[in-house]
Amino acid sequence: MDELATLRALQSVKEHGTVTAAAAVLRLSPSAVSQQLKRLEKATGRSLLTPTGRRVALTPEAHALLDEAGPVLSRLEAILGVSSGRESQVVGHVRVAAFTTAIRHGALTAIAEVQDQHPQLTCSLAEMDPGEAYRALSAGMVDIAVTHHWQGQQAPVYPAITVSPLADNTADNTADDLVDDVADVICHRDHSLPESPGLEDLATYSWVSTGAGTICHSWLIHMFALHGHRPRITAEISDFALHVPFVAAGLGLALVPRLGRPELPGEVRVLELEDPPARKIGIALRTHQVNDNAISVVGAALRSRLRD
């Protein structure tokens, strides 16, 4: 079915970023894929691709076409038993977005390992706050997003995105069953705060936070607002590992998730809140790509490393 082949070619270019990579996955020549795309453009009367440096990007018309045809394409492939060429090999380019702590804690190692194990697979990595990562994933700008939201905070809901926990591969669109990353207060060792303070004990001190507009900055403000207070944020630093030197210098307090906590110097101590907050961490994919071979391999590697 020629129409099916042309749609599969467009879908593959979307997933892998270049005609050459798409051709390798589909086991066709680049010229054959280009011809299929030209036929699809002629049949639909839409301009489908636009060059972006050495890669190509789908036009809004192409994204709209795949949004309409994607579910039908997947169903037809299942009914007809059509192979996408991805089952027996791991080939292509996978774009990953992850928040700062996840990059430092395991994403870099996971990507290095998976590229070493699969020479025909390449990955790119972008640092993004979860909100930005969800938007990029929804828009087709990345293929995998390592995300988090704070327990008690509403997680973003995108109908075309599936979020799965680090613990296993069970899909959970509500993200209520994701891995917990508990956060503790870090203070200077000479600070007079009790070992298990309440928020009322912390309201008058200076704080370091991630940047305004980030999910963790919003959570810090929200956490205090629930008790009628507003934190006095005197520094904004994106990496939690750099919050510790701020505290060690005696400049204030920090709320640091354990995943993002480096080895602590002797100048600081850890205070566990009476009701410690926690982040829920998971892997987000576009739903129609959950069975893509390359994306599944990279997602599994990220899941494994981030659990360590």
mmCIF file of C-alpha atoms in Angstrom:
data_model
loop_
_atom_site.group_PDB
_atom_site.id
_atom_site.type_symbol
_atom_site.label_atom_id
_atom_site.label_comp_id
_atom_site.label_asym_id
_atom_site.label_seq_id
_atom_site.Cartn_x
_atom_site.Cartn_y
_atom_site.Cartn_z
ATOM 1 C CA MET A 1 0.000 0.000 0.000
ATOM 2 C CA ASP A 2 1.767 3.077 -1.330
ATOM 3 C CA GLU A 3 -0.087 5.504 0.933
ATOM 4 C CA LEU A 4 0.941 3.498 3.979
ATOM 5 C CA ALA A 5 4.583 3.527 2.870
ATOM 6 C CA THR A 6 4.631 7.289 2.367
ATOM 7 C CA LEU A 7 3.131 7.931 5.796
ATOM 8 C CA ARG A 8 5.634 5.558 7.390
ATOM 9 C CA ALA A 9 8.436 7.447 5.640
ATOM 10 C CA LEU A 10 7.211 10.765 7.049
ATOM 11 C CA GLN A 11 6.787 9.283 10.530
ATOM 12 C CA SER A 12 10.316 7.877 10.412
ATOM 13 C CA VAL A 13 11.803 11.225 9.354
ATOM 14 C CA LYS A 14 9.980 12.838 12.269
ATOM 15 C CA GLU A 15 11.372 10.276 14.701
ATOM 16 C CA HIS A 16 14.970 10.233 13.435
ATOM 17 C CA GLY A 17 15.595 13.748 12.144
ATOM 18 C CA THR A 18 17.102 13.058 8.704
ATOM 19 C CA VAL A 19 16.078 11.305 5.515
ATOM 20 C CA THR A 20 19.255 9.214 5.707
ATOM 21 C CA ALA A 21 18.500 7.959 9.228
ATOM 22 C CA ALA A 22 14.893 7.266 8.297
ATOM 23 C CA ALA A 23 16.042 5.324 5.243
ATOM 24 C CA ALA A 24 18.359 3.174 7.364
ATOM 25 C CA VAL A 25 15.525 2.286 9.718
ATOM 26 C CA LEU A 26 13.141 1.516 6.857
ATOM 27 C CA ARG A 27 15.856 -0.386 4.983
ATOM 28 C CA LEU A 28 15.464 1.823 1.922
ATOM 29 C CA SER A 29 17.789 4.150 0.062
ATOM 30 C CA PRO A 30 17.630 7.868 0.948
ATOM 31 C CA SER A 31 16.468 8.616 -2.597
ATOM 32 C CA ALA A 32 13.589 6.144 -2.223
ATOM 33 C CA VAL A 33 12.460 7.840 0.990
ATOM 34 C CA SER A 34 12.749 11.265 -0.665
ATOM 35 C CA GLN A 35 10.579 10.065 -3.541
ATOM 36 C CA GLN A 36 7.973 8.733 -1.109
ATOM 37 C CA LEU A 37 7.861 12.087 0.658
ATOM 38 C CA LYS A 38 7.484 13.954 -2.641
ATOM 39 C CA ARG A 39 4.578 11.688 -3.573
ATOM 40 C CA LEU A 40 2.959 12.383 -0.214
ATOM 41 C CA GLU A 41 3.405 16.140 -0.672
ATOM 42 C CA LYS A 42 1.799 15.926 -4.114
ATOM 43 C CA ALA A 43 -1.068 13.763 -2.883
ATOM 44 C CA THR A 44 -1.877 15.990 0.094
ATOM 45 C CA GLY A 45 -1.006 19.354 -1.424
ATOM 46 C CA ARG A 46 1.019 20.144 1.699
ATOM 47 C CA SER A 47 4.631 21.182 2.207
ATOM 48 C CA LEU A 48 5.957 18.591 4.655
ATOM 49 C CA LEU A 49 9.645 19.255 5.400
ATOM 50 C CA THR A 50 11.851 22.252 6.016
ATOM 51 C CA PRO A 51 15.674 22.174 6.342
ATOM 52 C CA THR A 52 17.243 23.026 9.729
ATOM 53 C CA GLY A 53 21.022 22.887 9.304
ATOM 54 C CA ARG A 54 22.027 19.319 8.529
ATOM 55 C CA ARG A 55 18.669 17.974 9.626
ATOM 56 C CA VAL A 56 15.093 18.454 8.516
ATOM 57 C CA ALA A 57 12.060 19.442 10.535
ATOM 58 C CA LEU A 58 8.436 18.708 9.873
ATOM 59 C CA THR A 59 6.249 21.643 8.935
ATOM 60 C CA PRO A 60 3.103 22.360 10.949
ATOM 61 C CA GLU A 61 1.150 20.814 8.055
ATOM 62 C CA ALA A 62 3.192 17.602 8.372
ATOM 63 C CA HIS A 63 2.637 17.446 12.135
ATOM 64 C CA ALA A 64 -1.092 17.931 11.580
ATOM 65 C CA LEU A 65 -1.103 15.161 8.972
ATOM 66 C CA LEU A 66 0.619 12.708 11.322
ATOM 67 C CA ASP A 67 -1.651 13.691 14.194
ATOM 68 C CA GLU A 68 -4.595 12.737 11.988
ATOM 69 C CA ALA A 69 -3.052 9.684 10.344
ATOM 70 C CA GLY A 70 -0.770 8.368 13.116
ATOM 71 C CA PRO A 71 -3.342 6.254 14.979
ATOM 72 C CA VAL A 72 -4.674 4.886 11.674
ATOM 73 C CA LEU A 73 -1.125 4.102 10.525
ATOM 74 C CA SER A 74 -0.346 2.186 13.715
ATOM 75 C CA ARG A 75 -3.604 0.252 13.471
ATOM 76 C CA LEU A 76 -3.013 -0.665 9.821
ATOM 77 C CA GLU A 77 0.522 -1.844 10.556
ATOM 78 C CA ALA A 78 -0.806 -4.027 13.350
ATOM 79 C CA ILE A 79 -3.581 -5.501 11.192
ATOM 80 C CA LEU A 80 -1.351 -6.135 8.188
ATOM 81 C CA GLY A 81 1.654 -7.274 10.189
ATOM 82 C CA VAL A 82 3.798 -4.630 8.516
ATOM 83 C CA SER A 83 7.359 -4.423 9.802
ATOM 84 C CA SER A 84 8.714 -0.919 10.354
ATOM 85 C CA GLY A 85 12.275 -2.186 10.073
ATOM 86 C CA ARG A 86 13.007 -1.408 13.707
ATOM 87 C CA GLU A 87 12.402 -4.779 15.307
ATOM 88 C CA SER A 88 15.747 -6.471 14.665
ATOM 89 C CA GLN A 89 18.122 -3.560 15.049
ATOM 90 C CA VAL A 90 18.567 -0.385 17.045
ATOM 91 C CA VAL A 91 19.090 2.357 14.488
ATOM 92 C CA GLY A 92 18.357 6.060 14.402
ATOM 93 C CA HIS A 93 18.637 9.262 16.400
ATOM 94 C CA VAL A 94 16.864 9.749 19.734
ATOM 95 C CA ARG A 95 16.483 13.218 21.253
ATOM 96 C CA VAL A 96 16.402 13.327 25.058
ATOM 97 C CA ALA A 97 15.361 16.163 27.371
ATOM 98 C CA ALA A 98 16.116 15.935 31.089
ATOM 99 C CA PHE A 99 16.229 18.180 34.118
ATOM 100 C CA THR A 100 19.613 19.173 35.550
ATOM 101 C CA THR A 101 19.793 16.660 38.383
ATOM 102 C CA ALA A 102 18.819 13.751 36.138
ATOM 103 C CA ILE A 103 21.554 14.678 33.664
ATOM 104 C CA ARG A 104 24.226 14.671 36.342
ATOM 105 C CA HIS A 105 22.898 11.637 38.212
ATOM 106 C CA GLY A 106 22.547 9.172 35.360
ATOM 107 C CA ALA A 107 21.418 10.453 31.963
ATOM 108 C CA LEU A 108 24.928 11.125 30.661
ATOM 109 C CA THR A 109 26.116 7.639 31.593
ATOM 110 C CA ALA A 110 22.999 6.020 30.136
ATOM 111 C CA ILE A 111 23.414 7.762 26.793
ATOM 112 C CA ALA A 112 27.122 6.923 26.607
ATOM 113 C CA GLU A 113 26.420 3.258 27.367
ATOM 114 C CA VAL A 114 23.583 2.873 24.888
ATOM 115 C CA GLN A 115 25.556 4.484 22.068
ATOM 116 C CA ASP A 116 28.488 2.195 22.825
ATOM 117 C CA GLN A 117 26.228 -0.867 22.747
ATOM 118 C CA HIS A 118 24.427 0.182 19.551
ATOM 119 C CA PRO A 119 26.822 1.798 17.048
ATOM 120 C CA GLN A 120 24.003 2.752 14.658
ATOM 121 C CA LEU A 121 22.168 4.672 17.372
ATOM 122 C CA THR A 122 22.910 8.309 18.204
ATOM 123 C CA CYS A 123 21.420 10.525 20.898
ATOM 124 C CA SER A 124 21.246 14.220 21.625
ATOM 125 C CA LEU A 125 20.605 15.664 25.080
ATOM 126 C CA ALA A 126 19.039 18.960 26.124
ATOM 127 C CA GLU A 127 18.719 20.327 29.647
ATOM 128 C CA MET A 128 15.104 21.342 30.246
ATOM 129 C CA ASP A 129 12.893 21.990 33.236
ATOM 130 C CA PRO A 130 9.970 19.513 33.220
ATOM 131 C CA GLY A 131 7.425 22.039 31.958
ATOM 132 C CA GLU A 132 9.609 22.935 28.996
ATOM 133 C CA ALA A 133 10.395 19.256 28.373
ATOM 134 C CA TYR A 134 6.706 18.321 28.231
ATOM 135 C CA ARG A 135 6.051 21.093 25.707
ATOM 136 C CA ALA A 136 9.039 20.043 23.586
ATOM 137 C CA LEU A 137 7.916 16.411 23.663
ATOM 138 C CA SER A 138 4.362 17.315 22.716
ATOM 139 C CA ALA A 139 5.642 19.444 19.814
ATOM 140 C CA GLY A 140 7.849 16.638 18.506
ATOM 141 C CA MET A 141 11.097 18.473 19.304
ATOM 142 C CA VAL A 142 12.361 15.642 21.548
ATOM 143 C CA ASP A 143 11.569 11.927 21.755
ATOM 144 C CA ILE A 144 12.061 11.238 25.487
ATOM 145 C CA ALA A 145 11.625 13.545 28.472
ATOM 146 C CA VAL A 146 12.898 12.753 31.956
ATOM 147 C CA THR A 147 10.451 14.702 34.097
ATOM 148 C CA HIS A 148 9.298 15.208 37.651
ATOM 149 C CA HIS A 149 6.579 16.914 39.615
ATOM 150 C CA TRP A 150 6.251 17.475 43.342
ATOM 151 C CA GLN A 151 3.960 15.214 45.341
ATOM 152 C CA GLY A 152 0.686 17.039 45.855
ATOM 153 C CA GLN A 153 1.305 19.225 42.819
ATOM 154 C CA GLN A 154 -0.808 18.662 39.717
ATOM 155 C CA ALA A 155 1.241 16.963 37.008
ATOM 156 C CA PRO A 156 0.821 18.241 33.448
ATOM 157 C CA VAL A 157 -1.622 16.199 31.391
ATOM 158 C CA TYR A 158 -1.061 15.797 27.666
ATOM 159 C CA PRO A 159 -3.408 13.355 25.892
ATOM 160 C CA ALA A 160 -0.704 12.211 23.453
ATOM 161 C CA ILE A 161 1.983 11.633 26.118
ATOM 162 C CA THR A 162 2.491 8.556 28.287
ATOM 163 C CA VAL A 163 4.507 8.807 31.511
ATOM 164 C CA SER A 164 6.035 5.673 33.020
ATOM 165 C CA PRO A 165 7.787 5.243 36.378
ATOM 166 C CA LEU A 166 11.477 4.539 36.796
ATOM 167 C CA ALA A 167 10.591 1.398 38.726
ATOM 168 C CA ASP A 168 9.180 -0.535 35.753
ATOM 169 C CA ASN A 169 7.606 -0.158 32.331
ATOM 170 C CA THR A 170 4.010 0.137 33.502
ATOM 171 C CA ALA A 171 2.420 3.095 31.752
ATOM 172 C CA ASP A 172 0.762 5.593 34.055
ATOM 173 C CA ASN A 173 -0.634 8.658 32.357
ATOM 174 C CA THR A 174 -1.423 10.348 35.674
ATOM 175 C CA ALA A 175 2.136 9.861 36.952
ATOM 176 C CA ASP A 176 0.836 9.065 40.447
ATOM 177 C CA ASP A 177 3.014 5.976 40.841
ATOM 178 C CA LEU A 178 6.406 7.405 39.947
ATOM 179 C CA VAL A 179 9.620 7.094 41.955
ATOM 180 C CA ASP A 180 9.842 9.394 44.969
ATOM 181 C CA ASP A 181 12.839 11.694 45.424
ATOM 182 C CA VAL A 182 12.572 13.042 48.975
ATOM 183 C CA ALA A 183 13.906 16.537 49.692
ATOM 184 C CA ASP A 184 15.620 17.712 52.886
ATOM 185 C CA VAL A 185 16.582 21.112 54.226
ATOM 186 C CA ILE A 186 20.318 21.838 54.239
ATOM 187 C CA CYS A 187 21.604 24.359 56.770
ATOM 188 C CA HIS A 188 24.971 25.500 58.095
ATOM 189 C CA ARG A 189 26.338 23.230 60.817
ATOM 190 C CA ASP A 190 26.258 26.102 63.354
ATOM 191 C CA HIS A 191 22.640 26.996 62.647
ATOM 192 C CA SER A 192 20.296 26.859 65.638
ATOM 193 C CA LEU A 193 17.471 25.084 63.795
ATOM 194 C CA PRO A 194 16.137 21.824 65.309
ATOM 195 C CA GLU A 195 16.898 18.524 63.580
ATOM 196 C CA SER A 196 13.304 18.096 62.386
ATOM 197 C CA PRO A 197 11.903 21.593 61.888
ATOM 198 C CA GLY A 198 8.437 22.680 60.861
ATOM 199 C CA LEU A 199 7.944 25.243 58.118
ATOM 200 C CA GLU A 200 7.132 27.903 60.686
ATOM 201 C CA ASP A 201 10.714 27.489 61.962
ATOM 202 C CA LEU A 202 12.106 28.199 58.475
ATOM 203 C CA ALA A 203 9.968 31.066 57.216
ATOM 204 C CA THR A 204 12.201 33.966 58.248
ATOM 205 C CA TYR A 205 15.511 32.766 56.776
ATOM 206 C CA SER A 206 17.148 33.395 53.403
ATOM 207 C CA TRP A 207 16.867 30.655 50.765
ATOM 208 C CA VAL A 208 18.544 29.586 47.556
ATOM 209 C CA SER A 209 16.241 28.224 44.860
ATOM 210 C CA THR A 210 16.253 27.235 41.230
ATOM 211 C CA GLY A 211 15.282 30.013 38.823
ATOM 212 C CA ALA A 212 11.929 31.777 38.812
ATOM 213 C CA GLY A 213 9.448 29.933 36.638
ATOM 214 C CA THR A 214 10.979 26.500 37.244
ATOM 215 C CA ILE A 215 8.929 23.766 38.849
ATOM 216 C CA CYS A 216 11.136 23.613 41.966
ATOM 217 C CA HIS A 217 11.032 27.390 42.487
ATOM 218 C CA SER A 218 7.243 27.288 42.233
ATOM 219 C CA TRP A 219 7.088 24.366 44.660
ATOM 220 C CA LEU A 220 9.197 26.130 47.305
ATOM 221 C CA ILE A 221 6.850 29.117 47.216
ATOM 222 C CA HIS A 222 3.779 26.860 47.205
ATOM 223 C CA MET A 223 5.061 24.794 50.134
ATOM 224 C CA PHE A 224 5.380 27.869 52.339
ATOM 225 C CA ALA A 225 2.149 29.416 51.050
ATOM 226 C CA LEU A 226 0.218 26.400 52.337
ATOM 227 C CA HIS A 227 1.260 27.516 55.837
ATOM 228 C CA GLY A 228 0.721 31.239 55.294
ATOM 229 C CA HIS A 229 4.352 32.172 54.635
ATOM 230 C CA ARG A 230 6.523 33.234 51.709
ATOM 231 C CA PRO A 231 10.215 32.256 51.552
ATOM 232 C CA ARG A 232 12.826 34.984 51.201
ATOM 233 C CA ILE A 233 14.747 33.806 48.124
ATOM 234 C CA THR A 234 18.077 35.622 47.865
ATOM 235 C CA ALA A 235 19.816 33.428 45.258
ATOM 236 C CA GLU A 236 18.673 31.536 42.170
ATOM 237 C CA ILE A 237 20.925 28.690 40.947
ATOM 238 C CA SER A 238 19.729 25.959 38.554
ATOM 239 C CA ASP A 239 21.890 23.078 39.856
ATOM 240 C CA PHE A 240 21.090 21.736 43.322
ATOM 241 C CA ALA A 241 24.736 20.687 43.708
ATOM 242 C CA LEU A 242 25.611 24.397 43.813
ATOM 243 C CA HIS A 243 23.042 25.094 46.511
ATOM 244 C CA VAL A 244 25.296 23.327 49.005
ATOM 245 C CA PRO A 245 28.213 25.833 48.728
ATOM 246 C CA PHE A 246 25.654 28.616 49.221
ATOM 247 C CA VAL A 247 24.637 27.021 52.509
ATOM 248 C CA ALA A 248 28.232 26.211 53.492
ATOM 249 C CA ALA A 249 29.091 29.893 53.108
ATOM 250 C CA GLY A 250 26.437 30.738 55.701
ATOM 251 C CA LEU A 251 24.234 32.580 53.202
ATOM 252 C CA GLY A 252 21.007 30.750 53.965
ATOM 253 C CA LEU A 253 19.051 27.513 53.612
ATOM 254 C CA ALA A 254 18.342 25.145 50.729
ATOM 255 C CA LEU A 255 15.708 22.489 50.031
ATOM 256 C CA VAL A 256 17.664 19.816 48.158
ATOM 257 C CA PRO A 257 16.212 16.566 46.734
ATOM 258 C CA ARG A 258 18.334 13.549 47.640
ATOM 259 C CA LEU A 259 18.874 12.656 43.982
ATOM 260 C CA GLY A 260 20.472 16.050 43.467
ATOM 261 C CA ARG A 261 22.520 16.069 46.647
ATOM 262 C CA PRO A 262 26.296 15.772 46.263
ATOM 263 C CA GLU A 263 28.619 14.602 49.009
ATOM 264 C CA LEU A 264 28.132 17.137 51.764
ATOM 265 C CA PRO A 265 30.997 19.111 53.298
ATOM 266 C CA GLY A 266 31.489 19.326 57.041
ATOM 267 C CA GLU A 267 30.188 22.894 57.101
ATOM 268 C CA VAL A 268 26.572 21.813 56.578
ATOM 269 C CA ARG A 269 24.027 19.468 58.118
ATOM 270 C CA VAL A 270 20.803 17.866 56.915
ATOM 271 C CA LEU A 271 17.426 18.586 58.489
ATOM 272 C CA GLU A 272 14.508 16.286 57.709
ATOM 273 C CA LEU A 273 11.208 18.125 57.647
ATOM 274 C CA GLU A 274 8.347 16.812 59.761
ATOM 275 C CA ASP A 275 6.454 16.069 56.538
ATOM 276 C CA PRO A 276 9.235 15.885 53.933
ATOM 277 C CA PRO A 277 8.241 16.805 50.365
ATOM 278 C CA ALA A 278 9.113 14.488 47.497
ATOM 279 C CA ARG A 279 9.400 14.676 43.737
ATOM 280 C CA LYS A 280 7.834 12.054 41.477
ATOM 281 C CA ILE A 281 10.259 11.143 38.672
ATOM 282 C CA GLY A 282 9.366 9.395 35.444
ATOM 283 C CA ILE A 283 10.048 8.910 31.736
ATOM 284 C CA ALA A 284 7.651 10.561 29.288
ATOM 285 C CA LEU A 285 7.161 9.496 25.652
ATOM 286 C CA ARG A 286 4.700 10.339 22.923
ATOM 287 C CA THR A 287 2.133 7.570 23.164
ATOM 288 C CA HIS A 288 2.375 6.485 19.540
ATOM 289 C CA GLN A 289 6.140 5.918 19.982
ATOM 290 C CA VAL A 290 6.114 3.745 23.108
ATOM 291 C CA ASN A 291 6.984 0.665 21.042
ATOM 292 C CA ASP A 292 9.664 2.325 18.912
ATOM 293 C CA ASN A 293 12.776 0.158 19.209
ATOM 294 C CA ALA A 294 15.405 2.900 19.493
ATOM 295 C CA ILE A 295 13.340 5.025 21.866
ATOM 296 C CA SER A 296 12.552 1.994 24.032
ATOM 297 C CA VAL A 297 16.245 1.084 24.298
ATOM 298 C CA VAL A 298 17.256 4.611 25.320
ATOM 299 C CA GLY A 299 14.331 4.868 27.747
ATOM 300 C CA ALA A 300 15.294 1.584 29.409
ATOM 301 C CA ALA A 301 18.899 2.754 29.806
ATOM 302 C CA LEU A 302 17.780 6.027 31.379
ATOM 303 C CA ARG A 303 15.383 4.207 33.695
ATOM 304 C CA SER A 304 18.106 1.806 34.834
ATOM 305 C CA ARG A 305 20.724 4.484 35.520
ATOM 306 C CA LEU A 306 18.368 6.888 37.257
ATOM 307 C CA ARG A 307 17.269 4.129 39.648
ATOM 308 C CA ASP A 308 20.876 3.510 40.763
#
